[in-house]
Amino acid sequence: MTRGCAVAGNDILVFADARQSWAEDSLALLLENFADPNVGAASGDLIIDSGSGCNPNDVSLYWRYEKIIRRLESGFASSVGVTGSICAVRRELFRPIPKGTVLDDVYWPLQVALLGYRVVHDRRVHAHDYLPKGQRGEFRRKLRTLSGNFQLLGRLPEAFLPWCNPVWFQLMSHKVARLVVPWALLGGLLSSAALMDHPVYRAALHAQMAFYALGVAGFAGSIRAHFRLASVAASFAMLNAAAWLAFWVWILGRASKTWQKVQYPQEIAQVRYLSRGV
């Protein structure tokens, strides 16, 4: 990616991933954002289409939440990252990405923000993707991206200093706070157990245990398909388990080595292949 950008000659660099497809007018809409000289980078929405992978409702819920955050950040000042499968940046603002960087779609947008330019999220711009096949693939994907959040601490330390980063609040609340959640959950569980002689803490312990039991049950496909709350609990547990494990992946220096090929349903790949007329 860095080598390609070094030889590019146009003023705007446009990035896409190999698997996702774009809506027909997305490129034109994406480039419209650069009419504003304060905009340094822009990206759009990733639309998760249904298929035979993970439960689409769970991912849809997560993505709705994620996209709301990005739109609010963009409207307030600037986003802290882009949708890697559909984004663009002014060539003069792009900085080389260190080898082994996991979250390149956060690293270079943060560089743009540090230079004083806005990173905007345009909800009119769409790329389409499908779900990985099964929960294991989704867990691996989240483990990799969350370990990449930890990796940023060492690769771009100035971004975590409020006097250096104009989007410091967005970065801390969006990317860093979620890394603390599993430790807070563990602390809440242990403190409730230690203080269970008190009726309030005993009730809190029972509520937590019931929720986690529901999450474990939610990993069973039959239960997941019929009970939305179990499905949501399972997804919540999976996300925070990945965040907890990502810390240890980073500590052991394996954050840049956590990529594994995620299997996507073969029949979906065939439909996409034929629909493009290849």
PDB file of C-alpha atoms in Angstrom:
ATOM      1  CA  MET A   1       0.000   0.000   0.000  1.00  0.00           C
ATOM      2  CA  THR A   2       2.775   2.435   0.925  1.00  0.00           C
ATOM      3  CA  ARG A   3       4.778   1.547  -2.189  1.00  0.00           C
ATOM      4  CA  GLY A   4       1.739   2.035  -4.398  1.00  0.00           C
ATOM      5  CA  CYS A   5       0.981   5.439  -2.915  1.00  0.00           C
ATOM      6  CA  ALA A   6       4.598   6.501  -3.430  1.00  0.00           C
ATOM      7  CA  VAL A   7       4.294   6.131  -7.216  1.00  0.00           C
ATOM      8  CA  ALA A   8       0.707   7.386  -7.570  1.00  0.00           C
ATOM      9  CA  GLY A   9       0.393  10.608  -9.536  1.00  0.00           C
ATOM     10  CA  ASN A  10      -3.152  11.847  -8.924  1.00  0.00           C
ATOM     11  CA  ASP A  11      -4.155  14.284  -6.198  1.00  0.00           C
ATOM     12  CA  ILE A  12      -6.631  11.885  -4.549  1.00  0.00           C
ATOM     13  CA  LEU A  13      -5.749   8.315  -3.580  1.00  0.00           C
ATOM     14  CA  VAL A  14      -8.687   5.894  -3.511  1.00  0.00           C
ATOM     15  CA  PHE A  15      -8.513   2.624  -1.561  1.00  0.00           C
ATOM     16  CA  ALA A  16     -10.625  -0.527  -1.829  1.00  0.00           C
ATOM     17  CA  ASP A  17     -10.410  -4.144  -0.684  1.00  0.00           C
ATOM     18  CA  ALA A  18     -10.415  -7.091  -3.047  1.00  0.00           C
ATOM     19  CA  ARG A  19     -13.607  -8.773  -1.832  1.00  0.00           C
ATOM     20  CA  GLN A  20     -16.129  -5.979  -1.392  1.00  0.00           C
ATOM     21  CA  SER A  21     -18.174  -4.448  -4.216  1.00  0.00           C
ATOM     22  CA  TRP A  22     -19.123  -0.777  -4.497  1.00  0.00           C
ATOM     23  CA  ALA A  23     -22.429   0.842  -5.343  1.00  0.00           C
ATOM     24  CA  GLU A  24     -22.351   2.313  -8.842  1.00  0.00           C
ATOM     25  CA  ASP A  25     -22.205   5.991  -7.855  1.00  0.00           C
ATOM     26  CA  SER A  26     -19.973   5.590  -4.795  1.00  0.00           C
ATOM     27  CA  LEU A  27     -16.733   6.803  -6.355  1.00  0.00           C
ATOM     28  CA  ALA A  28     -18.248  10.076  -7.574  1.00  0.00           C
ATOM     29  CA  LEU A  29     -19.964  10.680  -4.230  1.00  0.00           C
ATOM     30  CA  LEU A  30     -16.785   9.882  -2.318  1.00  0.00           C
ATOM     31  CA  LEU A  31     -14.758  12.403  -4.319  1.00  0.00           C
ATOM     32  CA  GLU A  32     -17.356  15.148  -3.806  1.00  0.00           C
ATOM     33  CA  ASN A  33     -16.185  15.469  -0.209  1.00  0.00           C
ATOM     34  CA  PHE A  34     -12.835  16.882  -1.330  1.00  0.00           C
ATOM     35  CA  ALA A  35     -14.478  20.056  -2.621  1.00  0.00           C
ATOM     36  CA  ASP A  36     -14.062  21.195   0.996  1.00  0.00           C
ATOM     37  CA  PRO A  37     -10.369  22.122   1.437  1.00  0.00           C
ATOM     38  CA  ASN A  38     -10.564  21.198   5.133  1.00  0.00           C
ATOM     39  CA  VAL A  39     -11.366  17.563   4.298  1.00  0.00           C
ATOM     40  CA  GLY A  40      -8.265  15.408   4.122  1.00  0.00           C
ATOM     41  CA  ALA A  41      -9.891  11.988   3.869  1.00  0.00           C
ATOM     42  CA  ALA A  42     -13.334  10.486   3.348  1.00  0.00           C
ATOM     43  CA  SER A  43     -14.979   7.087   3.542  1.00  0.00           C
ATOM     44  CA  GLY A  44     -18.402   5.491   3.349  1.00  0.00           C
ATOM     45  CA  ASP A  45     -20.623   2.791   4.808  1.00  0.00           C
ATOM     46  CA  LEU A  46     -19.931  -0.931   4.693  1.00  0.00           C
ATOM     47  CA  ILE A  47     -23.248  -2.696   4.118  1.00  0.00           C
ATOM     48  CA  ILE A  48     -23.381  -6.240   5.510  1.00  0.00           C
ATOM     49  CA  ASP A  49     -25.533  -8.385   3.241  1.00  0.00           C
ATOM     50  CA  SER A  50     -27.256 -11.542   4.449  1.00  0.00           C
ATOM     51  CA  GLY A  51     -25.757 -14.893   3.632  1.00  0.00           C
ATOM     52  CA  SER A  52     -24.925 -18.234   5.202  1.00  0.00           C
ATOM     53  CA  GLY A  53     -22.296 -16.924   7.571  1.00  0.00           C
ATOM     54  CA  CYS A  54     -22.786 -15.539  11.100  1.00  0.00           C
ATOM     55  CA  ASN A  55     -26.113 -14.300  12.331  1.00  0.00           C
ATOM     56  CA  PRO A  56     -26.649 -11.103  10.293  1.00  0.00           C
ATOM     57  CA  ASN A  57     -28.775  -9.534  13.023  1.00  0.00           C
ATOM     58  CA  ASP A  58     -25.856  -9.512  15.462  1.00  0.00           C
ATOM     59  CA  VAL A  59     -23.445  -7.940  13.007  1.00  0.00           C
ATOM     60  CA  SER A  60     -26.149  -5.535  11.849  1.00  0.00           C
ATOM     61  CA  LEU A  61     -26.671  -4.379  15.440  1.00  0.00           C
ATOM     62  CA  TYR A  62     -22.945  -3.845  15.939  1.00  0.00           C
ATOM     63  CA  TRP A  63     -22.533  -2.030  12.628  1.00  0.00           C
ATOM     64  CA  ARG A  64     -25.497   0.254  13.255  1.00  0.00           C
ATOM     65  CA  TYR A  65     -23.870   1.278  16.516  1.00  0.00           C
ATOM     66  CA  GLU A  66     -20.462   1.704  14.864  1.00  0.00           C
ATOM     67  CA  LYS A  67     -21.799   3.774  11.982  1.00  0.00           C
ATOM     68  CA  ILE A  68     -23.755   6.054  14.314  1.00  0.00           C
ATOM     69  CA  ILE A  69     -20.517   6.777  16.187  1.00  0.00           C
ATOM     70  CA  ARG A  70     -18.653   7.508  12.954  1.00  0.00           C
ATOM     71  CA  ARG A  71     -21.366   9.846  11.693  1.00  0.00           C
ATOM     72  CA  LEU A  72     -21.440  11.725  15.001  1.00  0.00           C
ATOM     73  CA  GLU A  73     -17.648  12.035  15.018  1.00  0.00           C
ATOM     74  CA  SER A  74     -17.643  13.254  11.435  1.00  0.00           C
ATOM     75  CA  GLY A  75     -20.341  15.834  12.123  1.00  0.00           C
ATOM     76  CA  PHE A  76     -18.681  17.033  15.323  1.00  0.00           C
ATOM     77  CA  ALA A  77     -15.173  17.439  13.902  1.00  0.00           C
ATOM     78  CA  SER A  78     -13.496  14.380  12.433  1.00  0.00           C
ATOM     79  CA  SER A  79     -13.623  10.596  12.524  1.00  0.00           C
ATOM     80  CA  VAL A  80     -10.624   8.683  13.857  1.00  0.00           C
ATOM     81  CA  GLY A  81     -10.687   6.003  11.176  1.00  0.00           C
ATOM     82  CA  VAL A  82     -12.120   5.076   7.816  1.00  0.00           C
ATOM     83  CA  THR A  83     -13.936   2.149   6.254  1.00  0.00           C
ATOM     84  CA  GLY A  84     -10.922   0.453   4.721  1.00  0.00           C
ATOM     85  CA  SER A  85     -12.853  -1.067   1.837  1.00  0.00           C
ATOM     86  CA  ILE A  86     -14.099   2.300   0.539  1.00  0.00           C
ATOM     87  CA  CYS A  87     -12.082   5.423   1.323  1.00  0.00           C
ATOM     88  CA  ALA A  88      -9.892   8.142  -0.162  1.00  0.00           C
ATOM     89  CA  VAL A  89      -7.243  10.631   0.971  1.00  0.00           C
ATOM     90  CA  ARG A  90      -5.381  13.612  -0.435  1.00  0.00           C
ATOM     91  CA  ARG A  91      -2.059  12.276  -1.741  1.00  0.00           C
ATOM     92  CA  GLU A  92      -0.058  15.045  -0.064  1.00  0.00           C
ATOM     93  CA  LEU A  93      -1.406  13.994   3.357  1.00  0.00           C
ATOM     94  CA  PHE A  94      -0.701  10.273   3.138  1.00  0.00           C
ATOM     95  CA  ARG A  95       2.213   9.111   5.279  1.00  0.00           C
ATOM     96  CA  PRO A  96       4.066   5.772   4.979  1.00  0.00           C
ATOM     97  CA  ILE A  97       2.592   2.959   7.066  1.00  0.00           C
ATOM     98  CA  PRO A  98       5.073   0.955   9.169  1.00  0.00           C
ATOM     99  CA  LYS A  99       5.419  -2.662   8.122  1.00  0.00           C
ATOM    100  CA  GLY A 100       3.207  -5.010  10.133  1.00  0.00           C
ATOM    101  CA  THR A 101       0.653  -2.345  11.083  1.00  0.00           C
ATOM    102  CA  VAL A 102      -2.684  -4.080  11.644  1.00  0.00           C
ATOM    103  CA  LEU A 103      -5.067  -1.111  11.507  1.00  0.00           C
ATOM    104  CA  ASP A 104      -3.783   0.827   8.524  1.00  0.00           C
ATOM    105  CA  ASP A 105      -7.315   2.230   8.139  1.00  0.00           C
ATOM    106  CA  VAL A 106      -6.903   3.918  11.525  1.00  0.00           C
ATOM    107  CA  TYR A 107      -3.170   4.683  11.374  1.00  0.00           C
ATOM    108  CA  TRP A 108      -3.131   6.888   8.289  1.00  0.00           C
ATOM    109  CA  PRO A 109      -6.464   8.661   9.032  1.00  0.00           C
ATOM    110  CA  LEU A 110      -5.072   9.614  12.443  1.00  0.00           C
ATOM    111  CA  GLN A 111      -2.048  11.051  10.649  1.00  0.00           C
ATOM    112  CA  VAL A 112      -4.423  13.145   8.543  1.00  0.00           C
ATOM    113  CA  ALA A 113      -6.202  14.391  11.683  1.00  0.00           C
ATOM    114  CA  LEU A 114      -2.875  15.191  13.357  1.00  0.00           C
ATOM    115  CA  LEU A 115      -2.069  17.414  10.378  1.00  0.00           C
ATOM    116  CA  GLY A 116      -5.232  19.417  11.094  1.00  0.00           C
ATOM    117  CA  TYR A 117      -7.534  18.046   8.395  1.00  0.00           C
ATOM    118  CA  ARG A 118     -10.946  16.421   8.778  1.00  0.00           C
ATOM    119  CA  VAL A 119     -11.701  12.763   8.147  1.00  0.00           C
ATOM    120  CA  VAL A 120     -15.361  12.572   7.129  1.00  0.00           C
ATOM    121  CA  HIS A 121     -17.853   9.737   6.922  1.00  0.00           C
ATOM    122  CA  ASP A 122     -20.287   9.959   3.995  1.00  0.00           C
ATOM    123  CA  ARG A 123     -23.337   7.734   4.494  1.00  0.00           C
ATOM    124  CA  ARG A 124     -24.268   8.072   0.800  1.00  0.00           C
ATOM    125  CA  VAL A 125     -21.203   6.030  -0.181  1.00  0.00           C
ATOM    126  CA  HIS A 126     -21.668   2.249   0.020  1.00  0.00           C
ATOM    127  CA  ALA A 127     -19.550  -0.884  -0.227  1.00  0.00           C
ATOM    128  CA  HIS A 128     -21.134  -4.329   0.173  1.00  0.00           C
ATOM    129  CA  ASP A 129     -19.714  -7.342   1.978  1.00  0.00           C
ATOM    130  CA  TYR A 130     -20.804 -10.724   3.309  1.00  0.00           C
ATOM    131  CA  LEU A 131     -20.374 -12.311   6.699  1.00  0.00           C
ATOM    132  CA  PRO A 132     -17.593 -14.765   7.505  1.00  0.00           C
ATOM    133  CA  LYS A 133     -18.623 -18.385   7.766  1.00  0.00           C
ATOM    134  CA  GLY A 134     -19.330 -19.143  11.431  1.00  0.00           C
ATOM    135  CA  GLN A 135     -18.498 -17.478  14.731  1.00  0.00           C
ATOM    136  CA  ARG A 136     -14.874 -18.609  14.691  1.00  0.00           C
ATOM    137  CA  GLY A 137     -14.122 -16.502  11.643  1.00  0.00           C
ATOM    138  CA  GLU A 138     -15.788 -13.455  13.176  1.00  0.00           C
ATOM    139  CA  PHE A 139     -13.868 -13.979  16.435  1.00  0.00           C
ATOM    140  CA  ARG A 140     -10.544 -14.115  14.580  1.00  0.00           C
ATOM    141  CA  ARG A 141     -11.405 -10.931  12.716  1.00  0.00           C
ATOM    142  CA  LYS A 142     -12.274  -9.063  15.925  1.00  0.00           C
ATOM    143  CA  LEU A 143      -9.182 -10.399  17.695  1.00  0.00           C
ATOM    144  CA  ARG A 144      -6.992  -9.020  14.940  1.00  0.00           C
ATOM    145  CA  THR A 145      -8.604  -5.574  14.823  1.00  0.00           C
ATOM    146  CA  LEU A 146      -8.669  -5.173  18.611  1.00  0.00           C
ATOM    147  CA  SER A 147      -5.023  -6.206  18.946  1.00  0.00           C
ATOM    148  CA  GLY A 148      -4.367  -3.540  16.320  1.00  0.00           C
ATOM    149  CA  ASN A 149      -5.879  -0.940  18.656  1.00  0.00           C
ATOM    150  CA  PHE A 150      -3.292  -1.872  21.278  1.00  0.00           C
ATOM    151  CA  GLN A 151      -0.555  -1.799  18.646  1.00  0.00           C
ATOM    152  CA  LEU A 152      -1.369   1.854  17.880  1.00  0.00           C
ATOM    153  CA  LEU A 153      -0.170   2.805  21.373  1.00  0.00           C
ATOM    154  CA  GLY A 154       3.387   2.064  20.300  1.00  0.00           C
ATOM    155  CA  ARG A 155       3.170   3.011  16.637  1.00  0.00           C
ATOM    156  CA  LEU A 156       1.516   6.414  16.985  1.00  0.00           C
ATOM    157  CA  PRO A 157       2.011   7.562  20.606  1.00  0.00           C
ATOM    158  CA  GLU A 158       1.445  11.250  19.804  1.00  0.00           C
ATOM    159  CA  ALA A 159      -2.168  10.449  18.910  1.00  0.00           C
ATOM    160  CA  PHE A 160      -2.813   9.604  22.572  1.00  0.00           C
ATOM    161  CA  LEU A 161      -1.652  13.018  23.823  1.00  0.00           C
ATOM    162  CA  PRO A 162      -4.549  15.501  24.071  1.00  0.00           C
ATOM    163  CA  TRP A 163      -2.329  18.504  23.309  1.00  0.00           C
ATOM    164  CA  CYS A 164      -1.142  16.885  20.053  1.00  0.00           C
ATOM    165  CA  ASN A 165      -4.308  15.296  18.732  1.00  0.00           C
ATOM    166  CA  PRO A 166      -7.385  17.389  17.821  1.00  0.00           C
ATOM    167  CA  VAL A 167      -9.502  14.202  17.803  1.00  0.00           C
ATOM    168  CA  TRP A 168      -8.137  12.865  21.091  1.00  0.00           C
ATOM    169  CA  PHE A 169     -11.566  12.581  22.714  1.00  0.00           C
ATOM    170  CA  GLN A 170     -12.952  10.643  19.743  1.00  0.00           C
ATOM    171  CA  LEU A 171      -9.967   8.295  19.786  1.00  0.00           C
ATOM    172  CA  MET A 172     -10.161   7.586  23.506  1.00  0.00           C
ATOM    173  CA  SER A 173     -13.927   7.142  23.649  1.00  0.00           C
ATOM    174  CA  HIS A 174     -14.230   5.159  20.412  1.00  0.00           C
ATOM    175  CA  LYS A 175     -11.096   3.013  20.188  1.00  0.00           C
ATOM    176  CA  VAL A 176      -9.537   2.897  23.647  1.00  0.00           C
ATOM    177  CA  ALA A 177     -12.554   2.714  25.971  1.00  0.00           C
ATOM    178  CA  ARG A 178     -13.748  -0.546  24.413  1.00  0.00           C
ATOM    179  CA  LEU A 179     -10.417  -2.150  25.340  1.00  0.00           C
ATOM    180  CA  VAL A 180     -11.105  -1.453  29.025  1.00  0.00           C
ATOM    181  CA  VAL A 181     -14.595  -3.003  29.031  1.00  0.00           C
ATOM    182  CA  PRO A 182     -13.579  -6.683  29.549  1.00  0.00           C
ATOM    183  CA  TRP A 183     -11.435  -5.733  32.535  1.00  0.00           C
ATOM    184  CA  ALA A 184     -14.308  -3.698  33.993  1.00  0.00           C
ATOM    185  CA  LEU A 185     -16.649  -6.658  33.498  1.00  0.00           C
ATOM    186  CA  LEU A 186     -14.195  -8.992  35.201  1.00  0.00           C
ATOM    187  CA  GLY A 187     -13.786  -6.540  38.079  1.00  0.00           C
ATOM    188  CA  GLY A 188     -17.548  -6.227  38.435  1.00  0.00           C
ATOM    189  CA  LEU A 189     -17.971  -9.992  38.558  1.00  0.00           C
ATOM    190  CA  LEU A 190     -15.197 -10.556  41.112  1.00  0.00           C
ATOM    191  CA  SER A 191     -16.280  -7.672  43.356  1.00  0.00           C
ATOM    192  CA  SER A 192     -19.896  -8.875  43.303  1.00  0.00           C
ATOM    193  CA  ALA A 193     -18.722 -12.352  44.295  1.00  0.00           C
ATOM    194  CA  ALA A 194     -16.538 -10.981  47.098  1.00  0.00           C
ATOM    195  CA  LEU A 195     -19.392  -8.858  48.482  1.00  0.00           C
ATOM    196  CA  MET A 196     -22.240 -11.277  47.892  1.00  0.00           C
ATOM    197  CA  ASP A 197     -23.210 -11.269  51.572  1.00  0.00           C
ATOM    198  CA  HIS A 198     -24.863  -7.947  50.814  1.00  0.00           C
ATOM    199  CA  PRO A 199     -28.206  -8.465  49.018  1.00  0.00           C
ATOM    200  CA  VAL A 200     -27.496  -5.804  46.375  1.00  0.00           C
ATOM    201  CA  TYR A 201     -24.194  -7.382  45.351  1.00  0.00           C
ATOM    202  CA  ARG A 202     -25.707 -10.866  45.519  1.00  0.00           C
ATOM    203  CA  ALA A 203     -28.434  -9.769  43.108  1.00  0.00           C
ATOM    204  CA  ALA A 204     -25.801  -8.173  40.859  1.00  0.00           C
ATOM    205  CA  LEU A 205     -23.799 -11.410  40.849  1.00  0.00           C
ATOM    206  CA  HIS A 206     -26.845 -13.487  39.934  1.00  0.00           C
ATOM    207  CA  ALA A 207     -27.758 -11.065  37.146  1.00  0.00           C
ATOM    208  CA  GLN A 208     -24.253 -11.217  35.696  1.00  0.00           C
ATOM    209  CA  MET A 209     -24.107 -15.008  35.883  1.00  0.00           C
ATOM    210  CA  ALA A 210     -27.502 -15.270  34.207  1.00  0.00           C
ATOM    211  CA  PHE A 211     -26.396 -12.970  31.386  1.00  0.00           C
ATOM    212  CA  TYR A 212     -23.177 -14.893  30.774  1.00  0.00           C
ATOM    213  CA  ALA A 213     -25.061 -18.202  30.869  1.00  0.00           C
ATOM    214  CA  LEU A 214     -27.437 -16.770  28.283  1.00  0.00           C
ATOM    215  CA  GLY A 215     -24.429 -15.776  26.192  1.00  0.00           C
ATOM    216  CA  VAL A 216     -22.969 -19.286  26.332  1.00  0.00           C
ATOM    217  CA  ALA A 217     -26.335 -20.726  25.349  1.00  0.00           C
ATOM    218  CA  GLY A 218     -26.479 -18.227  22.506  1.00  0.00           C
ATOM    219  CA  PHE A 219     -23.529 -19.892  20.792  1.00  0.00           C
ATOM    220  CA  ALA A 220     -25.794 -22.838  20.012  1.00  0.00           C
ATOM    221  CA  GLY A 221     -27.217 -22.236  16.561  1.00  0.00           C
ATOM    222  CA  SER A 222     -30.748 -23.386  17.379  1.00  0.00           C
ATOM    223  CA  ILE A 223     -31.059 -21.097  20.415  1.00  0.00           C
ATOM    224  CA  ARG A 224     -29.351 -18.212  18.629  1.00  0.00           C
ATOM    225  CA  ALA A 225     -31.834 -18.376  15.777  1.00  0.00           C
ATOM    226  CA  HIS A 226     -34.936 -18.187  17.993  1.00  0.00           C
ATOM    227  CA  PHE A 227     -33.936 -15.998  20.944  1.00  0.00           C
ATOM    228  CA  ARG A 228     -32.624 -12.566  20.009  1.00  0.00           C
ATOM    229  CA  LEU A 229     -31.473 -11.737  23.541  1.00  0.00           C
ATOM    230  CA  ALA A 230     -29.342 -14.896  23.642  1.00  0.00           C
ATOM    231  CA  SER A 231     -27.875 -13.948  20.288  1.00  0.00           C
ATOM    232  CA  VAL A 232     -27.002 -10.442  21.478  1.00  0.00           C
ATOM    233  CA  ALA A 233     -25.509 -11.808  24.726  1.00  0.00           C
ATOM    234  CA  ALA A 234     -23.345 -14.240  22.756  1.00  0.00           C
ATOM    235  CA  SER A 235     -22.091 -11.480  20.466  1.00  0.00           C
ATOM    236  CA  PHE A 236     -21.354  -9.221  23.444  1.00  0.00           C
ATOM    237  CA  ALA A 237     -19.425 -12.016  25.161  1.00  0.00           C
ATOM    238  CA  MET A 238     -17.480 -12.824  21.991  1.00  0.00           C
ATOM    239  CA  LEU A 239     -16.503  -9.187  21.415  1.00  0.00           C
ATOM    240  CA  ASN A 240     -15.235  -8.707  24.957  1.00  0.00           C
ATOM    241  CA  ALA A 241     -13.445 -12.065  24.996  1.00  0.00           C
ATOM    242  CA  ALA A 242     -11.645 -10.940  21.846  1.00  0.00           C
ATOM    243  CA  ALA A 243     -10.769  -7.590  23.474  1.00  0.00           C
ATOM    244  CA  TRP A 244      -9.367  -9.371  26.546  1.00  0.00           C
ATOM    245  CA  LEU A 245      -7.320 -11.816  24.467  1.00  0.00           C
ATOM    246  CA  ALA A 246      -6.128  -8.999  22.175  1.00  0.00           C
ATOM    247  CA  PHE A 247      -4.282  -7.452  25.124  1.00  0.00           C
ATOM    248  CA  TRP A 248      -2.222 -10.606  25.584  1.00  0.00           C
ATOM    249  CA  VAL A 249      -1.622 -10.921  21.848  1.00  0.00           C
ATOM    250  CA  TRP A 250      -0.183  -7.401  21.934  1.00  0.00           C
ATOM    251  CA  ILE A 251       1.883  -7.994  25.097  1.00  0.00           C
ATOM    252  CA  LEU A 252       3.427 -11.095  23.483  1.00  0.00           C
ATOM    253  CA  GLY A 253       4.340  -9.070  20.405  1.00  0.00           C
ATOM    254  CA  ARG A 254       2.084 -10.984  18.052  1.00  0.00           C
ATOM    255  CA  ALA A 255      -0.300  -8.188  17.051  1.00  0.00           C
ATOM    256  CA  SER A 256       1.118  -8.033  13.521  1.00  0.00           C
ATOM    257  CA  LYS A 257       0.974 -11.834  13.157  1.00  0.00           C
ATOM    258  CA  THR A 258      -2.646 -12.501  14.042  1.00  0.00           C
ATOM    259  CA  TRP A 259      -4.079 -12.427  10.505  1.00  0.00           C
ATOM    260  CA  GLN A 260      -5.603 -15.690   9.362  1.00  0.00           C
ATOM    261  CA  LYS A 261      -7.622 -16.243   6.253  1.00  0.00           C
ATOM    262  CA  VAL A 262     -11.314 -16.154   7.135  1.00  0.00           C
ATOM    263  CA  GLN A 263     -13.533 -18.509   5.173  1.00  0.00           C
ATOM    264  CA  TYR A 264     -16.533 -17.028   3.398  1.00  0.00           C
ATOM    265  CA  PRO A 265     -19.384 -19.170   2.110  1.00  0.00           C
ATOM    266  CA  GLN A 266     -18.450 -20.658  -1.254  1.00  0.00           C
ATOM    267  CA  GLU A 267     -21.876 -20.210  -2.742  1.00  0.00           C
ATOM    268  CA  ILE A 268     -21.792 -16.476  -1.991  1.00  0.00           C
ATOM    269  CA  ALA A 269     -18.406 -16.135  -3.638  1.00  0.00           C
ATOM    270  CA  GLN A 270     -19.752 -17.908  -6.725  1.00  0.00           C
ATOM    271  CA  VAL A 271     -22.781 -15.605  -6.937  1.00  0.00           C
ATOM    272  CA  ARG A 272     -20.550 -12.532  -6.702  1.00  0.00           C
ATOM    273  CA  TYR A 273     -18.205 -13.989  -9.325  1.00  0.00           C
ATOM    274  CA  LEU A 274     -21.014 -14.645 -11.795  1.00  0.00           C
ATOM    275  CA  SER A 275     -22.779 -11.338 -11.112  1.00  0.00           C
ATOM    276  CA  ARG A 276     -19.675  -9.459 -12.210  1.00  0.00           C
ATOM    277  CA  GLY A 277     -19.645 -11.295 -15.507  1.00  0.00           C
ATOM    278  CA  VAL A 278     -16.091 -12.590 -15.050  1.00  0.00           C
TER     279      VAL A 278
END
